[in-house]
Amino acid sequence: LAEALGITVEELAAARAQAFQKSLADAVAAGQLTQEQADQILAMQALKSYIDRQALLAEALSMTADELQAALDEGQTLWDLMSAREISPSTLQTNMRAAYEAAIARAVADGVITQAQADDILSAETSFGPGPFGGQGGHGGRGRHHGHGGMPGFWSAPSDTDTSSGAADLDA
C-alpha cells in the first residue's frame, strides 16, 4: 500500500497512527467515549509490541522464542514441551501470567504506558480474559483451532492423552 501511495512504510504507519488517534479524539468529542476510555485504548495499542504471545509462551516454558519455534517446526506440540519440562497446565498458566505481567512492567519502564495504565490493564477483565491467554470464552472462543481461550488448541487435550490434562497442540 505504501508503495502504491508513493510513501514509505514508516510514513504509512505514522499516518495510520495519526488517523487512529484522530478517530478516538472525534469519538470523545462526540460523547461516544470518555477521555479515560480513549487513553486506555491508546495504551493497549502501544502495549501490543510488548505482548508477543509466542515469546510469552516460550518464557513460560523456560525457553527462548527461537527454541520454541524450532521445537514447533520439528513437530513437537505444546503438550510435548510441557511434558518434557514436567509443567502442568495450571503451572503453565501461572508462568504465562508472570511473563505477561513482566512484559507490562517492561512497557512501564520504557515509558510506553504509565503505571496507572498498567494497573488498569492488569486488573481489567477484557474480552480477551485475564492475563495473556484468557480463560473460558476468551479471545478466539470455540471454533477453528481455538480452545476455550485465545491460544490455538490450548485448552483441548490431545486425543491420545487423558482429557483432564487441559493442554494440546500449539500448532493445531
GROMACS .gro file of C-alpha atoms in nm:
model
  172
    1LEU     CA    1   0.000   0.000   0.000
    2ALA     CA    2   0.281   0.239   0.088
    3GLU     CA    3   0.442   0.182  -0.250
    4ALA     CA    4   0.112   0.241  -0.428
    5LEU     CA    5   0.072   0.567  -0.238
    6GLY     CA    6   0.429   0.671  -0.313
    7ILE     CA    7   0.529   0.688   0.055
    8THR     CA    8   0.750   0.487   0.286
    9VAL     CA    9   0.615   0.214   0.512
   10GLU     CA   10   0.711   0.432   0.809
   11GLU     CA   11   0.511   0.724   0.671
   12LEU     CA   12   0.212   0.495   0.619
   13ALA     CA   13   0.239   0.364   0.976
   14ALA     CA   14   0.260   0.720   1.110
   15ALA     CA   15  -0.044   0.824   0.904
   16ARG     CA   16  -0.243   0.525   1.033
   17ALA     CA   17  -0.147   0.606   1.392
   18GLN     CA   18  -0.246   0.971   1.343
   19ALA     CA   19  -0.581   0.870   1.188
   20PHE     CA   20  -0.645   0.628   1.475
   21GLN     CA   21  -0.572   0.898   1.733
   22LYS     CA   22  -0.797   1.144   1.549
   23SER     CA   23  -1.081   0.891   1.537
   24LEU     CA   24  -1.051   0.844   1.913
   25ALA     CA   25  -1.047   1.222   1.968
   26ASP     CA   26  -1.357   1.254   1.748
   27ALA     CA   27  -1.531   0.978   1.947
   28VAL     CA   28  -1.450   1.162   2.271
   29ALA     CA   29  -1.576   1.491   2.125
   30ALA     CA   30  -1.899   1.319   2.012
   31GLY     CA   31  -1.952   1.169   2.357
   32GLN     CA   32  -1.910   0.813   2.230
   33LEU     CA   33  -1.605   0.756   2.452
   34THR     CA   34  -1.470   0.917   2.764
   35GLN     CA   35  -1.117   1.054   2.757
   36GLU     CA   36  -1.022   0.781   3.004
   37GLN     CA   37  -1.152   0.513   2.764
   38ALA     CA   38  -0.963   0.671   2.475
   39ASP     CA   39  -0.644   0.682   2.682
   40GLN     CA   40  -0.688   0.315   2.774
   41ILE     CA   41  -0.735   0.221   2.407
   42LEU     CA   42  -0.419   0.410   2.316
   43ALA     CA   43  -0.231   0.237   2.599
   44MET     CA   44  -0.344  -0.105   2.475
   45GLN     CA   45  -0.238  -0.011   2.122
   46ALA     CA   46   0.106   0.096   2.245
   47LEU     CA   47   0.136  -0.221   2.452
   48LYS     CA   48   0.082  -0.451   2.152
   49SER     CA   49   0.451  -0.461   2.064
   50TYR     CA   50   0.529  -0.586   2.415
   51ILE     CA   51   0.273  -0.868   2.414
   52ASP     CA   52   0.413  -1.131   2.179
   53ARG     CA   53   0.213  -1.440   2.272
   54GLN     CA   54   0.471  -1.684   2.140
   55ALA     CA   55   0.750  -1.508   2.332
   56LEU     CA   56   0.537  -1.518   2.647
   57LEU     CA   57   0.476  -1.890   2.596
   58ALA     CA   58   0.846  -1.951   2.543
   59GLU     CA   59   0.924  -1.765   2.864
   60ALA     CA   60   0.657  -1.966   3.049
   61LEU     CA   61   0.824  -2.286   2.924
   62SER     CA   62   1.174  -2.159   3.019
   63MET     CA   63   1.277  -2.145   2.653
   64THR     CA   64   1.375  -1.876   2.410
   65ALA     CA   65   1.131  -1.783   2.135
   66ASP     CA   66   1.374  -1.931   1.881
   67GLU     CA   67   1.393  -2.260   2.075
   68LEU     CA   68   1.014  -2.275   2.091
   69GLN     CA   69   0.980  -2.208   1.719
   70ALA     CA   70   1.241  -2.473   1.637
   71ALA     CA   71   1.060  -2.728   1.855
   72LEU     CA   72   0.728  -2.649   1.685
   73ASP     CA   73   0.893  -2.668   1.342
   74GLU     CA   74   1.020  -3.014   1.437
   75GLY     CA   75   0.663  -3.122   1.506
   76GLN     CA   76   0.665  -3.103   1.884
   77THR     CA   77   0.338  -2.996   2.040
   78LEU     CA   78   0.271  -2.777   2.339
   79TRP     CA   79   0.180  -3.093   2.525
   80ASP     CA   80   0.518  -3.248   2.433
   81LEU     CA   81   0.703  -2.941   2.555
   82MET     CA   82   0.508  -2.925   2.879
   83SER     CA   83   0.557  -3.296   2.943
   84ALA     CA   84   0.932  -3.277   2.879
   85ARG     CA   85   0.959  -2.995   3.132
   86GLU     CA   86   0.709  -3.151   3.376
   87ILE     CA   87   0.491  -2.841   3.359
   88SER     CA   88   0.121  -2.884   3.437
   89PRO     CA   89  -0.144  -2.674   3.263
   90SER     CA   90  -0.202  -2.473   3.582
   91THR     CA   91   0.171  -2.409   3.622
   92LEU     CA   92   0.192  -2.301   3.260
   93GLN     CA   93  -0.098  -2.061   3.314
   94THR     CA   94   0.076  -1.920   3.623
   95ASN     CA   95   0.401  -1.885   3.428
   96MET     CA   96   0.216  -1.717   3.141
   97ARG     CA   97   0.058  -1.465   3.379
   98ALA     CA   98   0.400  -1.387   3.528
   99ALA     CA   99   0.550  -1.339   3.180
  100TYR     CA  100   0.257  -1.116   3.082
  101GLU     CA  101   0.298  -0.903   3.394
  102ALA     CA  102   0.673  -0.876   3.329
  103ALA     CA  103   0.605  -0.758   2.971
  104ILE     CA  104   0.371  -0.491   3.102
  105ALA     CA  105   0.631  -0.386   3.361
  106ARG     CA  106   0.888  -0.350   3.078
  107ALA     CA  107   0.642  -0.128   2.891
  108VAL     CA  108   0.607   0.092   3.201
  109ALA     CA  109   0.985   0.104   3.248
  110ASP     CA  110   1.026   0.203   2.882
  111GLY     CA  111   0.769   0.481   2.916
  112VAL     CA  112   0.525   0.323   2.670
  113ILE     CA  113   0.242   0.322   2.925
  114THR     CA  114   0.204   0.467   3.273
  115GLN     CA  115   0.194   0.264   3.592
  116ALA     CA  116  -0.171   0.364   3.634
  117GLN     CA  117  -0.249   0.230   3.286
  118ALA     CA  118  -0.060  -0.089   3.364
  119ASP     CA  119  -0.259  -0.131   3.685
  120ASP     CA  120  -0.584  -0.082   3.492
  121ILE     CA  121  -0.478  -0.333   3.226
  122LEU     CA  122  -0.377  -0.593   3.482
  123SER     CA  123  -0.695  -0.555   3.683
  124ALA     CA  124  -0.936  -0.539   3.388
  125GLU     CA  125  -1.132  -0.835   3.262
  126THR     CA  126  -1.127  -0.775   2.887
  127SER     CA  127  -1.288  -0.977   2.612
  128PHE     CA  128  -0.950  -1.146   2.592
  129GLY     CA  129  -0.984  -1.261   2.953
  130PRO     CA  130  -0.747  -1.222   3.243
  131GLY     CA  131  -0.380  -1.235   3.160
  132PRO     CA  132  -0.213  -1.320   2.835
  133PHE     CA  133  -0.426  -1.612   2.721
  134GLY     CA  134  -0.756  -1.556   2.890
  135GLY     CA  135  -0.991  -1.805   3.042
  136GLN     CA  136  -1.314  -1.966   2.935
  137GLY     CA  137  -1.453  -1.792   2.630
  138GLY     CA  138  -1.153  -1.561   2.584
  139HIS     CA  139  -1.028  -1.430   2.253
  140GLY     CA  140  -1.080  -1.692   1.989
  141GLY     CA  141  -1.362  -1.867   2.173
  142ARG     CA  142  -1.460  -2.206   2.040
  143GLY     CA  143  -1.402  -2.260   1.675
  144ARG     CA  144  -1.133  -2.312   1.419
  145HIS     CA  145  -0.822  -2.430   1.603
  146HIS     CA  146  -0.910  -2.240   1.919
  147GLY     CA  147  -0.993  -2.399   2.251
  148HIS     CA  148  -1.174  -2.207   2.523
  149GLY     CA  149  -0.903  -1.940   2.547
  150GLY     CA  150  -0.720  -1.727   2.297
  151MET     CA  151  -0.442  -1.969   2.222
  152PRO     CA  152  -0.495  -2.221   1.941
  153GLY     CA  153  -0.599  -2.555   2.087
  154PHE     CA  154  -0.452  -2.469   2.424
  155TRP     CA  155  -0.734  -2.599   2.640
  156SER     CA  156  -0.821  -2.903   2.431
  157ALA     CA  157  -0.635  -3.216   2.534
  158PRO     CA  158  -0.471  -3.434   2.268
  159SER     CA  159  -0.697  -3.723   2.172
  160ASP     CA  160  -0.445  -3.983   2.282
  161THR     CA  161  -0.400  -3.847   2.635
  162ASP     CA  162  -0.606  -3.801   2.947
  163THR     CA  163  -0.859  -3.526   2.872
  164SER     CA  164  -0.825  -3.386   3.223
  165SER     CA  165  -0.477  -3.262   3.137
  166GLY     CA  166  -0.601  -2.945   2.968
  167ALA     CA  167  -0.326  -2.893   2.709
  168ALA     CA  168  -0.295  -2.967   2.343
  169ASP     CA  169  -0.114  -2.894   2.023
  170LEU     CA  170   0.006  -2.537   1.987
  171ASP     CA  171   0.033  -2.578   1.614
  172ALA     CA  172  -0.304  -2.746   1.556
   0.00000   0.00000   0.00000
